[in-house]
Short mmCIF file of N, CA and C and ligand atoms in Angstrom, two decimals:
data_model
loop_
_atom_site.label_atom_id
_atom_site.label_comp_id
_atom_site.label_asym_id
_atom_site.label_seq_id
_atom_site.Cartn_x
_atom_site.Cartn_y
_atom_site.Cartn_z
N UNK A 1 0.85 -1.21 0.00
CA UNK A 1 0.00 0.00 0.00
C UNK A 1 0.88 1.25 0.00
N UNK A 2 0.74 2.03 -1.02
CA UNK A 2 1.57 3.24 -1.15
C UNK A 2 0.70 4.46 -0.91
N UNK A 3 1.18 5.35 -0.03
CA UNK A 3 0.48 6.62 0.16
C UNK A 3 0.62 7.47 -1.10
N UNK A 4 -0.41 8.23 -1.40
CA UNK A 4 -0.36 9.02 -2.62
C UNK A 4 0.71 10.11 -2.51
N UNK A 5 1.57 10.22 -3.52
CA UNK A 5 2.62 11.25 -3.47
C UNK A 5 2.08 12.68 -3.33
N UNK A 6 0.81 12.90 -3.72
CA UNK A 6 0.27 14.27 -3.66
C UNK A 6 0.01 14.74 -2.24
N UNK A 7 0.14 13.84 -1.26
CA UNK A 7 0.03 14.26 0.13
C UNK A 7 -1.39 14.39 0.64
N UNK A 8 -2.34 13.78 -0.06
CA UNK A 8 -3.74 13.87 0.35
C UNK A 8 -4.02 13.08 1.62
N UNK A 9 -3.11 12.15 1.96
CA UNK A 9 -3.35 11.27 3.09
C UNK A 9 -4.08 10.00 2.69
N UNK A 10 -4.47 9.92 1.41
CA UNK A 10 -5.13 8.72 0.89
C UNK A 10 -4.09 7.81 0.23
N UNK A 11 -4.52 6.59 -0.02
CA UNK A 11 -3.64 5.67 -0.74
C UNK A 11 -3.61 6.07 -2.22
N UNK A 12 -2.48 5.79 -2.84
CA UNK A 12 -2.33 6.10 -4.27
C UNK A 12 -3.47 5.50 -5.09
N UNK A 13 -3.83 4.27 -4.76
CA UNK A 13 -4.87 3.59 -5.55
C UNK A 13 -6.27 4.16 -5.32
N UNK A 14 -6.43 4.93 -4.23
CA UNK A 14 -7.73 5.56 -3.96
C UNK A 14 -7.71 7.05 -4.28
N UNK A 15 -6.58 7.54 -4.79
CA UNK A 15 -6.45 8.98 -4.99
C UNK A 15 -6.13 9.27 -6.45
N UNK A 16 -4.87 9.53 -6.74
CA UNK A 16 -4.49 9.97 -8.09
C UNK A 16 -4.40 8.84 -9.12
N UNK A 17 -4.10 7.63 -8.67
CA UNK A 17 -3.87 6.55 -9.65
C UNK A 17 -5.05 6.30 -10.60
N UNK A 18 -6.30 6.18 -10.09
CA UNK A 18 -7.40 5.94 -11.03
C UNK A 18 -7.60 7.08 -12.03
N UNK A 19 -7.22 8.30 -11.64
CA UNK A 19 -7.33 9.43 -12.57
C UNK A 19 -6.25 9.31 -13.64
N UNK A 20 -5.03 9.01 -13.21
CA UNK A 20 -3.91 8.87 -14.14
C UNK A 20 -4.15 7.70 -15.10
N UNK A 21 -4.74 6.64 -14.56
CA UNK A 21 -4.96 5.44 -15.39
C UNK A 21 -6.27 5.49 -16.15
N UNK A 22 -6.90 6.67 -16.15
CA UNK A 22 -8.08 6.86 -16.99
C UNK A 22 -9.30 6.07 -16.55
N UNK A 23 -9.35 5.69 -15.27
CA UNK A 23 -10.51 4.96 -14.76
C UNK A 23 -11.53 5.91 -14.18
N UNK A 24 -11.09 7.16 -13.97
CA UNK A 24 -11.94 8.12 -13.28
C UNK A 24 -11.52 9.51 -13.76
N UNK A 25 -12.49 10.43 -13.88
CA UNK A 25 -12.14 11.81 -14.24
C UNK A 25 -11.90 12.62 -12.96
N UNK A 26 -11.02 13.59 -13.07
CA UNK A 26 -10.85 14.54 -11.97
C UNK A 26 -12.13 15.37 -11.87
N UNK A 27 -12.70 15.45 -10.67
CA UNK A 27 -13.96 16.19 -10.48
C UNK A 27 -13.67 17.69 -10.34
N UNK A 28 -12.55 18.01 -9.72
CA UNK A 28 -12.21 19.41 -9.49
C UNK A 28 -10.83 19.71 -10.10
N UNK A 29 -10.58 21.01 -10.25
CA UNK A 29 -9.27 21.43 -10.77
C UNK A 29 -8.16 20.97 -9.81
N UNK A 30 -8.44 21.01 -8.51
CA UNK A 30 -7.43 20.57 -7.55
C UNK A 30 -7.10 19.09 -7.72
N UNK A 31 -8.12 18.28 -7.95
CA UNK A 31 -7.86 16.84 -8.17
C UNK A 31 -6.98 16.64 -9.40
N UNK A 32 -7.26 17.41 -10.45
CA UNK A 32 -6.43 17.28 -11.65
C UNK A 32 -5.00 17.74 -11.35
N UNK A 33 -4.89 18.84 -10.61
CA UNK A 33 -3.56 19.35 -10.26
C UNK A 33 -2.78 18.30 -9.47
N UNK A 34 -3.45 17.70 -8.48
CA UNK A 34 -2.79 16.67 -7.67
C UNK A 34 -2.37 15.48 -8.53
N UNK A 35 -3.23 15.09 -9.46
CA UNK A 35 -2.90 13.92 -10.30
C UNK A 35 -1.71 14.24 -11.20
N UNK A 36 -1.60 15.50 -11.61
CA UNK A 36 -0.45 15.89 -12.44
C UNK A 36 0.84 15.90 -11.62
N UNK A 37 0.75 16.35 -10.38
CA UNK A 37 1.94 16.28 -9.51
C UNK A 37 2.38 14.82 -9.36
N UNK A 38 1.40 13.96 -9.06
CA UNK A 38 1.72 12.53 -8.89
C UNK A 38 2.30 11.95 -10.18
N UNK A 39 1.74 12.37 -11.32
CA UNK A 39 2.28 11.89 -12.61
C UNK A 39 3.73 12.36 -12.80
N UNK A 40 4.04 13.56 -12.31
CA UNK A 40 5.44 14.01 -12.36
C UNK A 40 6.33 13.08 -11.54
N UNK A 41 5.85 12.69 -10.35
CA UNK A 41 6.67 11.81 -9.50
C UNK A 41 6.86 10.44 -10.15
N UNK A 42 5.91 10.06 -11.01
CA UNK A 42 6.00 8.77 -11.71
C UNK A 42 6.63 8.93 -13.10
N UNK A 43 6.97 10.17 -13.45
CA UNK A 43 7.47 10.51 -14.80
C UNK A 43 6.54 9.96 -15.88
N UNK A 44 5.23 10.04 -15.61
CA UNK A 44 4.22 9.57 -16.56
C UNK A 44 3.88 10.71 -17.52
N UNK A 45 4.75 10.87 -18.49
CA UNK A 45 4.63 12.03 -19.37
C UNK A 45 3.43 11.89 -20.33
N UNK A 46 3.03 10.66 -20.58
CA UNK A 46 1.83 10.43 -21.40
C UNK A 46 0.61 11.08 -20.75
N UNK A 47 0.47 10.87 -19.45
CA UNK A 47 -0.64 11.48 -18.73
C UNK A 47 -0.47 12.99 -18.66
N UNK A 48 0.76 13.47 -18.48
CA UNK A 48 0.99 14.91 -18.41
C UNK A 48 0.56 15.60 -19.71
N UNK A 49 0.78 14.93 -20.83
CA UNK A 49 0.36 15.48 -22.12
C UNK A 49 -1.18 15.44 -22.24
N UNK A 50 -1.73 14.31 -21.86
CA UNK A 50 -3.18 14.10 -21.97
C UNK A 50 -3.97 15.08 -21.11
N UNK A 51 -3.40 15.42 -19.96
CA UNK A 51 -4.12 16.30 -19.02
C UNK A 51 -3.79 17.77 -19.26
N UNK A 52 -3.15 18.04 -20.38
CA UNK A 52 -2.77 19.40 -20.76
C UNK A 52 -3.71 19.88 -21.85
N UNK A 53 -4.17 21.13 -21.77
CA UNK A 53 -5.05 21.68 -22.80
C UNK A 53 -4.39 21.56 -24.18
N UNK A 54 -5.16 21.15 -25.17
CA UNK A 54 -4.57 20.90 -26.50
C UNK A 54 -3.92 22.15 -27.10
N UNK A 55 -4.44 23.35 -26.70
CA UNK A 55 -3.88 24.60 -27.24
C UNK A 55 -2.48 24.91 -26.71
N UNK A 56 -2.20 24.43 -25.51
CA UNK A 56 -0.92 24.80 -24.88
C UNK A 56 -0.03 23.58 -24.60
N UNK A 57 -0.42 22.43 -25.10
CA UNK A 57 0.29 21.17 -24.82
C UNK A 57 1.72 21.20 -25.37
N UNK A 58 2.72 20.96 -24.50
CA UNK A 58 4.12 21.08 -24.95
C UNK A 58 4.67 19.78 -25.54
N UNK A 59 4.07 19.37 -26.65
CA UNK A 59 4.44 18.08 -27.27
C UNK A 59 5.94 17.99 -27.55
N UNK A 60 6.52 19.08 -28.04
CA UNK A 60 7.95 19.07 -28.39
C UNK A 60 8.85 18.87 -27.17
N UNK A 61 8.30 19.23 -26.00
CA UNK A 61 9.09 19.14 -24.76
C UNK A 61 8.94 17.79 -24.07
N UNK A 62 8.15 16.91 -24.68
CA UNK A 62 7.77 15.65 -24.01
C UNK A 62 8.98 14.89 -23.45
N UNK A 63 9.98 14.68 -24.30
CA UNK A 63 11.16 13.92 -23.87
C UNK A 63 11.91 14.61 -22.75
N UNK A 64 12.07 15.93 -22.88
CA UNK A 64 12.79 16.69 -21.85
C UNK A 64 12.05 16.67 -20.52
N UNK A 65 10.73 16.76 -20.60
CA UNK A 65 9.93 16.73 -19.36
C UNK A 65 10.11 15.39 -18.67
N UNK A 66 10.10 14.32 -19.45
CA UNK A 66 10.26 12.98 -18.88
C UNK A 66 11.65 12.85 -18.21
N UNK A 67 12.65 13.30 -18.94
CA UNK A 67 14.03 13.22 -18.43
C UNK A 67 14.16 13.99 -17.12
N UNK A 68 13.60 15.21 -17.13
CA UNK A 68 13.69 16.05 -15.93
C UNK A 68 12.94 15.42 -14.77
N UNK A 69 11.71 14.97 -15.03
CA UNK A 69 10.88 14.38 -13.96
C UNK A 69 11.58 13.17 -13.34
N UNK A 70 12.29 12.41 -14.16
CA UNK A 70 13.00 11.24 -13.67
C UNK A 70 14.27 11.62 -12.90
N UNK A 71 14.82 12.79 -13.21
CA UNK A 71 16.11 13.17 -12.64
C UNK A 71 15.98 13.79 -11.25
N UNK A 72 14.77 14.23 -10.89
CA UNK A 72 14.60 14.88 -9.59
C UNK A 72 13.89 13.95 -8.62
N UNK A 73 14.12 14.23 -7.34
CA UNK A 73 13.44 13.45 -6.30
C UNK A 73 12.34 14.33 -5.73
N UNK A 74 11.12 13.87 -5.86
CA UNK A 74 9.97 14.69 -5.45
C UNK A 74 9.72 14.55 -3.96
N UNK A 75 9.60 15.70 -3.29
CA UNK A 75 9.53 15.71 -1.82
C UNK A 75 8.14 16.04 -1.28
N UNK A 76 7.29 16.63 -2.10
CA UNK A 76 5.95 16.91 -1.59
C UNK A 76 5.28 18.09 -2.26
N UNK A 77 3.97 18.11 -2.09
CA UNK A 77 3.13 19.13 -2.70
C UNK A 77 2.33 19.84 -1.61
N UNK A 78 2.26 21.16 -1.70
CA UNK A 78 1.41 21.94 -0.81
C UNK A 78 0.49 22.81 -1.65
N UNK A 79 -0.80 22.69 -1.41
CA UNK A 79 -1.77 23.57 -2.08
C UNK A 79 -1.87 24.83 -1.22
N UNK A 80 -1.60 25.98 -1.83
CA UNK A 80 -1.57 27.23 -1.07
C UNK A 80 -2.91 27.95 -1.15
N UNK A 81 -3.50 27.93 -2.33
CA UNK A 81 -4.71 28.71 -2.54
C UNK A 81 -5.44 28.15 -3.76
N UNK A 82 -6.74 28.38 -3.83
CA UNK A 82 -7.46 28.00 -5.05
C UNK A 82 -8.69 28.87 -5.21
N UNK A 83 -9.05 29.11 -6.46
CA UNK A 83 -10.29 29.82 -6.74
C UNK A 83 -11.04 29.07 -7.84
N UNK A 84 -12.34 29.01 -7.69
CA UNK A 84 -13.22 28.24 -8.58
C UNK A 84 -12.68 26.81 -8.73
N UNK A 85 -12.87 26.23 -9.93
CA UNK A 85 -12.36 24.88 -10.14
C UNK A 85 -13.19 23.77 -9.52
N UNK A 86 -14.43 24.10 -9.11
CA UNK A 86 -15.29 23.04 -8.57
C UNK A 86 -15.96 22.30 -9.73
N UNK A 87 -16.69 21.25 -9.40
CA UNK A 87 -17.33 20.41 -10.42
C UNK A 87 -18.19 21.23 -11.39
N UNK A 88 -18.82 22.29 -10.91
CA UNK A 88 -19.73 23.06 -11.77
C UNK A 88 -19.02 24.18 -12.54
N UNK A 89 -17.78 24.45 -12.20
CA UNK A 89 -17.05 25.52 -12.89
C UNK A 89 -16.43 25.02 -14.20
N UNK A 90 -16.02 25.99 -15.04
CA UNK A 90 -15.31 25.61 -16.27
C UNK A 90 -13.87 26.11 -16.25
N UNK A 91 -13.57 26.95 -15.24
CA UNK A 91 -12.21 27.44 -15.07
C UNK A 91 -11.84 27.37 -13.60
N UNK A 92 -10.55 27.35 -13.36
CA UNK A 92 -10.12 27.33 -11.97
C UNK A 92 -8.65 27.65 -11.86
N UNK A 93 -8.26 28.12 -10.68
CA UNK A 93 -6.85 28.42 -10.43
C UNK A 93 -6.43 27.67 -9.17
N UNK A 94 -5.26 27.08 -9.21
CA UNK A 94 -4.69 26.45 -8.02
C UNK A 94 -3.27 26.97 -7.86
N UNK A 95 -2.99 27.53 -6.70
CA UNK A 95 -1.63 27.95 -6.39
C UNK A 95 -0.99 26.87 -5.53
N UNK A 96 0.19 26.45 -5.90
CA UNK A 96 0.83 25.35 -5.16
C UNK A 96 2.33 25.54 -5.07
N UNK A 97 2.89 24.76 -4.19
CA UNK A 97 4.34 24.68 -4.08
C UNK A 97 4.71 23.20 -4.13
N UNK A 98 5.62 22.87 -5.02
CA UNK A 98 6.10 21.49 -5.12
C UNK A 98 7.60 21.50 -4.84
N UNK A 99 8.00 20.67 -3.89
CA UNK A 99 9.40 20.66 -3.46
C UNK A 99 10.08 19.42 -4.01
N UNK A 100 11.32 19.61 -4.47
CA UNK A 100 12.06 18.48 -5.04
C UNK A 100 13.55 18.69 -4.83
N UNK A 101 14.30 17.63 -5.01
CA UNK A 101 15.76 17.70 -4.95
C UNK A 101 16.29 17.48 -6.35
N UNK A 102 17.06 18.45 -6.80
CA UNK A 102 17.65 18.36 -8.14
C UNK A 102 19.16 18.52 -7.99
N UNK A 103 19.91 17.59 -8.52
CA UNK A 103 21.37 17.61 -8.39
C UNK A 103 21.82 17.81 -6.94
N UNK A 104 21.13 17.13 -6.03
CA UNK A 104 21.52 17.18 -4.61
C UNK A 104 21.07 18.44 -3.88
N UNK A 105 20.36 19.33 -4.57
CA UNK A 105 19.92 20.58 -3.94
C UNK A 105 18.42 20.65 -3.83
N UNK A 106 17.96 21.13 -2.67
CA UNK A 106 16.53 21.31 -2.48
C UNK A 106 16.06 22.51 -3.30
N UNK A 107 15.01 22.31 -4.05
CA UNK A 107 14.48 23.37 -4.89
C UNK A 107 12.95 23.26 -4.88
N UNK A 108 12.28 24.25 -5.41
CA UNK A 108 10.82 24.14 -5.47
C UNK A 108 10.25 24.91 -6.66
N UNK A 109 9.02 24.56 -6.97
CA UNK A 109 8.24 25.31 -7.95
C UNK A 109 7.09 25.93 -7.18
N UNK A 110 6.90 27.22 -7.32
CA UNK A 110 5.74 27.90 -6.73
C UNK A 110 4.99 28.48 -7.92
N UNK A 111 3.82 27.96 -8.14
CA UNK A 111 3.11 28.31 -9.38
C UNK A 111 1.63 28.55 -9.13
N UNK A 112 1.08 29.49 -9.91
CA UNK A 112 -0.38 29.61 -10.02
C UNK A 112 -0.76 28.93 -11.33
N UNK A 113 -1.47 27.85 -11.23
CA UNK A 113 -1.86 27.10 -12.42
C UNK A 113 -3.30 27.42 -12.79
N UNK A 114 -3.50 27.63 -14.08
CA UNK A 114 -4.86 27.84 -14.57
C UNK A 114 -5.35 26.56 -15.22
N UNK A 115 -6.56 26.19 -14.86
CA UNK A 115 -7.18 24.98 -15.40
C UNK A 115 -8.47 25.36 -16.12
N UNK A 116 -8.76 24.61 -17.16
CA UNK A 116 -10.01 24.82 -17.90
C UNK A 116 -10.61 23.47 -18.20
N UNK A 117 -11.89 23.48 -18.50
CA UNK A 117 -12.48 22.23 -18.99
C UNK A 117 -12.40 22.21 -20.51
N UNK A 118 -11.91 21.11 -21.01
CA UNK A 118 -11.87 20.89 -22.47
C UNK A 118 -12.62 19.59 -22.72
N UNK A 119 -13.60 19.63 -23.57
CA UNK A 119 -14.49 18.47 -23.80
C UNK A 119 -15.04 17.92 -22.48
N UNK A 120 -15.39 18.85 -21.60
CA UNK A 120 -16.03 18.46 -20.34
C UNK A 120 -15.09 17.94 -19.27
N UNK A 121 -13.78 17.92 -19.55
CA UNK A 121 -12.82 17.40 -18.57
C UNK A 121 -11.81 18.46 -18.19
N UNK A 122 -11.44 18.45 -16.91
CA UNK A 122 -10.43 19.39 -16.45
C UNK A 122 -9.09 19.10 -17.12
N UNK A 123 -8.46 20.18 -17.61
CA UNK A 123 -7.09 20.10 -18.14
C UNK A 123 -6.31 21.31 -17.65
N UNK A 124 -5.01 21.14 -17.65
CA UNK A 124 -4.09 22.23 -17.27
C UNK A 124 -3.96 23.17 -18.45
N UNK A 125 -4.18 24.47 -18.22
CA UNK A 125 -4.05 25.41 -19.32
C UNK A 125 -2.66 26.03 -19.35
N UNK A 126 -2.29 26.71 -18.29
CA UNK A 126 -0.94 27.26 -18.20
C UNK A 126 -0.66 27.67 -16.76
N UNK A 127 0.59 27.98 -16.52
CA UNK A 127 0.94 28.38 -15.16
C UNK A 127 1.85 29.60 -15.17
N UNK A 128 1.80 30.36 -14.07
CA UNK A 128 2.75 31.45 -13.91
C UNK A 128 3.53 31.21 -12.63
N UNK A 129 4.84 31.29 -12.75
CA UNK A 129 5.68 31.06 -11.59
C UNK A 129 5.68 32.27 -10.69
N UNK A 130 5.68 31.99 -9.41
CA UNK A 130 5.60 33.06 -8.40
C UNK A 130 6.99 33.46 -7.95
ZN1 ZN B 201 -3.21 11.93 -4.86
#
């Protein structure tokens, strides 16, 4: 039994895994955000592409993203703030901090991520670093 890397306190199989494995849709923008963090920890770049809005999807960066995700050690995710992004919304913002070790050094990403629904499903639109 593996705890979910997203830090929800749930088991991976009851949290992000069914979303990543396409057995369940993310109901909220936060759930999608968490599943994308977990996909980063698994270097599941296929899911990272799939959960990215088609207009902003970084297809050309796919290999580099995979390489980078595999090269860092993921230490945890903190959700700082969120607006909208509930089941009934079509847009949402999640501000988060993700901590990782890269080349032996502790580093982090602090980002405001924008999510939108595309074909009725939450996808990542873009982010701005804080
Ligand atoms: Zn999770």
